[in-house]
Short mmCIF file of C-alpha atoms and ligand atoms in Angstrom, two decimals:
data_model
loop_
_atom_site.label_atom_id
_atom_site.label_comp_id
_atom_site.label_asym_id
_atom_site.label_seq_id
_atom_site.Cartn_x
_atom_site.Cartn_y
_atom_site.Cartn_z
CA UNK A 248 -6.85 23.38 -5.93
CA UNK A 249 -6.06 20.11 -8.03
CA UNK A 250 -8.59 18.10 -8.36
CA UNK A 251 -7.90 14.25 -7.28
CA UNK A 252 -9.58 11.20 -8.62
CA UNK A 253 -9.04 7.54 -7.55
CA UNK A 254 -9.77 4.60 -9.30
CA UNK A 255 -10.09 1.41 -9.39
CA UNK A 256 -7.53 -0.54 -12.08
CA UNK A 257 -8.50 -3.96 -13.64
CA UNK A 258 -6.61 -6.21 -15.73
CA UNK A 259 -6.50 -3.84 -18.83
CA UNK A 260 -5.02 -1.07 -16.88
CA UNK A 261 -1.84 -3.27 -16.14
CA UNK A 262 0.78 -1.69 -18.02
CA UNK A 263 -0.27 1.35 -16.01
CA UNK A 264 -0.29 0.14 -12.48
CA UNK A 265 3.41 -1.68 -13.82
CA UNK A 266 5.05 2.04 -14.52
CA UNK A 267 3.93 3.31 -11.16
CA UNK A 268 4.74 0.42 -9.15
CA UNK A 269 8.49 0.82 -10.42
CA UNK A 270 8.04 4.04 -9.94
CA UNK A 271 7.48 4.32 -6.13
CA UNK A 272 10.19 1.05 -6.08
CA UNK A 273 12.65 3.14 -7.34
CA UNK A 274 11.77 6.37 -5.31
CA UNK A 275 11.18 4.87 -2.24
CA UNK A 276 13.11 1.75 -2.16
CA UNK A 277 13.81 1.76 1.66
CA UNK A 278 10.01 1.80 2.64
CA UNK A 279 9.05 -1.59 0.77
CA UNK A 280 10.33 -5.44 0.99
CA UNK A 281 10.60 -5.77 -3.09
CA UNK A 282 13.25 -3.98 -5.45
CA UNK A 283 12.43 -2.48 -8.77
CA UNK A 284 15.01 -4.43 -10.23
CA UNK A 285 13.36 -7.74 -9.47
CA UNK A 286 10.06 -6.68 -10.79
CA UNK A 287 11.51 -5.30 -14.08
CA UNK A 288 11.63 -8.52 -15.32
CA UNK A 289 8.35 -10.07 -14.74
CA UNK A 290 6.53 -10.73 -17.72
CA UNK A 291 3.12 -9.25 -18.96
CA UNK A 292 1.41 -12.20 -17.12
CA UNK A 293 2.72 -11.80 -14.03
CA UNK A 294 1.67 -8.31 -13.70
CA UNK A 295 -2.00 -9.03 -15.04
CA UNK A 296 -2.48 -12.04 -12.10
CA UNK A 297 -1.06 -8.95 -9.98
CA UNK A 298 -4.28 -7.30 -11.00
CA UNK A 299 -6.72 -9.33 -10.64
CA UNK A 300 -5.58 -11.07 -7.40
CA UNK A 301 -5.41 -7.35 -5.49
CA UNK A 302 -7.24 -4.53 -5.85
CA UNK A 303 -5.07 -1.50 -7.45
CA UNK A 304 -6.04 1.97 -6.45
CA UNK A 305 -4.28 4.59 -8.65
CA UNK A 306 -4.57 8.39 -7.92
CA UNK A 307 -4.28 11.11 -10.59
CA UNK A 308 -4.68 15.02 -11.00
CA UNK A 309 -5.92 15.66 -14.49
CA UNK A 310 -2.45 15.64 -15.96
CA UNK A 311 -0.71 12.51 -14.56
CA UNK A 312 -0.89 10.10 -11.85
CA UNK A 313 0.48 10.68 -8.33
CA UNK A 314 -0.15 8.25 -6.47
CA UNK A 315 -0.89 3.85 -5.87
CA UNK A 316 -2.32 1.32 -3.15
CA UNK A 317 -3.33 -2.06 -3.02
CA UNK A 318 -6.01 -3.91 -0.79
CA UNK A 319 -5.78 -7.73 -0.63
CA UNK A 320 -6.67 -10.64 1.59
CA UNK A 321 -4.34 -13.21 0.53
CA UNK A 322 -1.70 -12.81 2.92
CA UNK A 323 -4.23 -12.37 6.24
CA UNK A 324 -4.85 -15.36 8.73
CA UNK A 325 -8.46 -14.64 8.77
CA UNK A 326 -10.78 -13.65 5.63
CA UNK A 327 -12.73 -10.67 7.20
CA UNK A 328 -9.10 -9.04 7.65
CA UNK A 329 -7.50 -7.31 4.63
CA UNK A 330 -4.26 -6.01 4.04
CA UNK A 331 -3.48 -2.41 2.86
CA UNK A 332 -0.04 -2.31 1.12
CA UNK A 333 2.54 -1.04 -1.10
CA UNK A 334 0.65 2.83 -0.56
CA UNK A 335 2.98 5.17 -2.18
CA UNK A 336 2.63 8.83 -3.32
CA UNK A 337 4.83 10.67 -5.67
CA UNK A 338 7.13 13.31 -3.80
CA UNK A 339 5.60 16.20 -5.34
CA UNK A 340 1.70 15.27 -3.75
CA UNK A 341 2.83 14.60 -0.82
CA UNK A 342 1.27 16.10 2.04
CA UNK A 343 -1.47 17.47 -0.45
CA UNK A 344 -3.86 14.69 0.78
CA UNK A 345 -3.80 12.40 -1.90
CA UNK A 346 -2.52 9.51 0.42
CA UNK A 347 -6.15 10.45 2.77
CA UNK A 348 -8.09 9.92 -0.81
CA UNK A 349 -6.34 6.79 -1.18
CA UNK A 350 -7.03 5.15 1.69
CA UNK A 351 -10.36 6.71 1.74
CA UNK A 352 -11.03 4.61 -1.45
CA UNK A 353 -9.15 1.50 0.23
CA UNK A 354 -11.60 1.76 3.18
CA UNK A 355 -14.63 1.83 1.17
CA UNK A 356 -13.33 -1.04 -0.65
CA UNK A 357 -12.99 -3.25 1.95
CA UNK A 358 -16.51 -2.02 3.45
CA UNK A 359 -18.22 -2.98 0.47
CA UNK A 360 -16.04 -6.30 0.34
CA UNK A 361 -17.34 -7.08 3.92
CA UNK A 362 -14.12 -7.03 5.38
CA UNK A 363 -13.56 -5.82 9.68
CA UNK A 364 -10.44 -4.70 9.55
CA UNK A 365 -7.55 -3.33 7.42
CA UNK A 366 -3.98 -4.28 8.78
CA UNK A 367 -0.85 -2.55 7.53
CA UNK A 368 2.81 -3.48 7.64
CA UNK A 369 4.69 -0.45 7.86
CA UNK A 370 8.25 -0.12 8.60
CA UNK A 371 9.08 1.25 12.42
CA UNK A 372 11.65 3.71 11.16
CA UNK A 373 9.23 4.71 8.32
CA UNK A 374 7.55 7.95 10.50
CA UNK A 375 6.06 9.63 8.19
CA UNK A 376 3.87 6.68 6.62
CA UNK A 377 3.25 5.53 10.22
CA UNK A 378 2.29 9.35 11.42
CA UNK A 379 0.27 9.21 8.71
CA UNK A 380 -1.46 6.32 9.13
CA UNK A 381 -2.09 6.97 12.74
CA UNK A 382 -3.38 10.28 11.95
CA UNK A 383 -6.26 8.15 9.04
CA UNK A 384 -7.41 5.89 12.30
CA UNK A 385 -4.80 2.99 11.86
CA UNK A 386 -3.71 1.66 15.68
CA UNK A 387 -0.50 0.51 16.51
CA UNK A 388 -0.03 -3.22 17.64
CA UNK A 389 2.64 -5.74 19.02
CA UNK A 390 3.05 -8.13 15.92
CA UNK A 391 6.16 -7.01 14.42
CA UNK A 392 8.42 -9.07 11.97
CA UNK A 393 11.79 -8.22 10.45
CA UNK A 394 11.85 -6.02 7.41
CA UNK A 395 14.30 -7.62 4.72
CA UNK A 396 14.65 -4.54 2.18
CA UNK A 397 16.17 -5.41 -1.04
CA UNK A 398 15.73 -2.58 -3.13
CA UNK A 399 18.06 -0.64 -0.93
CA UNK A 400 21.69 -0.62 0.46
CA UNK A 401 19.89 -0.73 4.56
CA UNK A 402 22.95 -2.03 6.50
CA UNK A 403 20.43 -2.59 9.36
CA UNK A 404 19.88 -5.81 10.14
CA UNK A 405 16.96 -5.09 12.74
CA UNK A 406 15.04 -3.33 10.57
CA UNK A 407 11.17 -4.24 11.58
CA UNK A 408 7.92 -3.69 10.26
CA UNK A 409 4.71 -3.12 12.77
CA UNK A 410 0.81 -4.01 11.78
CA UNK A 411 -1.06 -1.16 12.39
CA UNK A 412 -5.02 -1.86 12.14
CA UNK A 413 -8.13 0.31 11.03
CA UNK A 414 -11.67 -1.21 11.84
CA UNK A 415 -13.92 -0.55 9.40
CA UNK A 416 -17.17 -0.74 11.61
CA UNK A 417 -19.26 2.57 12.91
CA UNK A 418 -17.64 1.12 16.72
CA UNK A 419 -13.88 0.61 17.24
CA UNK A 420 -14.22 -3.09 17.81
CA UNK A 421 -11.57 -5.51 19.25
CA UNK A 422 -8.48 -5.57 17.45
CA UNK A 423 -7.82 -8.82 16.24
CA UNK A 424 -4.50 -10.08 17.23
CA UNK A 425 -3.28 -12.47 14.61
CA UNK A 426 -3.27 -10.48 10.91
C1 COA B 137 3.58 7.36 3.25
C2 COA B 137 2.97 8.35 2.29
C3 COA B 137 2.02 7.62 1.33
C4 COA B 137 2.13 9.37 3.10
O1 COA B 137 1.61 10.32 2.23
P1 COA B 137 1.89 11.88 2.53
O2 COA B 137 1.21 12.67 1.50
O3 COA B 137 3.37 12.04 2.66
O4 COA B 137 1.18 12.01 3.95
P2 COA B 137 0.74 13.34 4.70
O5 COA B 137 1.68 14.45 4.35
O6 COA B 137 -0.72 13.54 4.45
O7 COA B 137 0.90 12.92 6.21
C5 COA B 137 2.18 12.69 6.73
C6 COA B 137 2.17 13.13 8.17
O8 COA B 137 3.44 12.77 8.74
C7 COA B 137 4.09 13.93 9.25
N1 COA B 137 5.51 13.70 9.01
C8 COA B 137 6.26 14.07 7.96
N2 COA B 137 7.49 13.58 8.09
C9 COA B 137 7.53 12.88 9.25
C10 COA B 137 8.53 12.15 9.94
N3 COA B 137 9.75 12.02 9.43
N4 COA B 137 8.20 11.57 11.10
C11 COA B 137 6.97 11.68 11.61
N5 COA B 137 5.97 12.35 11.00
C12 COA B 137 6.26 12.95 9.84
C13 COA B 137 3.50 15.07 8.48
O9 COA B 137 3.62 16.27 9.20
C14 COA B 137 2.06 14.64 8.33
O10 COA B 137 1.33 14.83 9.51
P3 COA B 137 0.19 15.99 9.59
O11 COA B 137 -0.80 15.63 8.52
O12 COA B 137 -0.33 15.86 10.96
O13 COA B 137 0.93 17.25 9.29
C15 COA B 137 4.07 9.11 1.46
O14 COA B 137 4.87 9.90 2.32
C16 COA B 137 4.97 8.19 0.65
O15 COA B 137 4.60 7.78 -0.45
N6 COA B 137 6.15 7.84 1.19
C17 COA B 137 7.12 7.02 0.50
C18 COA B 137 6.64 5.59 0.34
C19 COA B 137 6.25 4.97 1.65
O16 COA B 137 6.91 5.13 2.67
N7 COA B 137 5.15 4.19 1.60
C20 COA B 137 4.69 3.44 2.73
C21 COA B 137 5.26 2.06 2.63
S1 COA B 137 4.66 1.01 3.91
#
């Protein structure tokens, strides 16, 4: 079996977390908000803030990496709530369980950051990332908001994102209802 590790990236590790970022734009441009085309351009700076404000979580086998999240709190109404976003794995690990490994990482992240909850904004149509996360602990919820993809020719003007939410405590706790 192929062994996975996950790390951590900080600042140095930029130009790294850049290629793989484009990467999953590229492959997957119908399961995020941004295009790869838009973050091409951004200079080195941009991408070392994007380091340092986030945490990057980058999965490899011993020959490459396969696979990327991010944890932040920036965009949550309350600072005990993070966010889990931009998860991607490359189409040849997937369903191998690097995705679980990720998250697993994310998780203990947040744990050791003191954070409740982890919310995730996940497209509706998007079933595999949302089986998936169901299947990791993640609960549906109500708040949904429209999904404006522009990496991707989606003539769908209704497409929606849902916040799905993992508590991070030993109990299941009350989900909190504004993310
Ligand atoms: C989302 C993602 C990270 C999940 O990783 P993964 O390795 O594919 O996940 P897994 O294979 O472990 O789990 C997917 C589950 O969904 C199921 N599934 C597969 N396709 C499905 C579909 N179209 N609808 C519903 N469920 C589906 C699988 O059977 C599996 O369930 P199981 O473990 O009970 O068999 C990965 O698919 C990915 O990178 N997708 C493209 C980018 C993306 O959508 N990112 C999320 C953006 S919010």
């Amino acid at each position: 079996m192929t062994e996975i590790t996950v790390r951590r990236l900080t600042e140095e590790d930029w130009a790294e977390y850049r290629a793989l970022r484009l990467r999953s734009l590229s492959e997957s441009p119908e399961a995020f908000v941004a295009s790869a085309e838009e973050e091409e351009d951004y200079p080195e700076e941009r991408w070392r803030g994007r380091m340092t404000r986030s945490q990057r979580l980058l999965a490899s086998t011993e020959s490459e990496a396969v696979g990327v999240a991010s944890i932040g709190t920036e965009n949550t109404a309350e600072d005990h709530i993070g966010e889990l976003f931009g998860l991607w794995v490359s189409p040849s690990a997937r369903g191998t369980g690097v995705a679980r490994r990720l998250l697993e990482a994310a998780a203990n992240a947040a744990r050791e950051d003191n954070l409740t909850h982890l919310a995730y904004w996940v497209g509706t149509d998007n079933g595999r990332a949302v089986a998936f996360a169901s299947s990791f602990g993640f609960r549906p919820t109500d708040n949904r908001r429209p999904m404006e993809i522009r990496g991707a020719d989606v003539d769908d003007e209704d497409a929606e994102e849902m916040a799905m939410v993992l508590p991070l405590g030993s109990s299941s706790g009350n989900i909190p209802t504004s993310l």
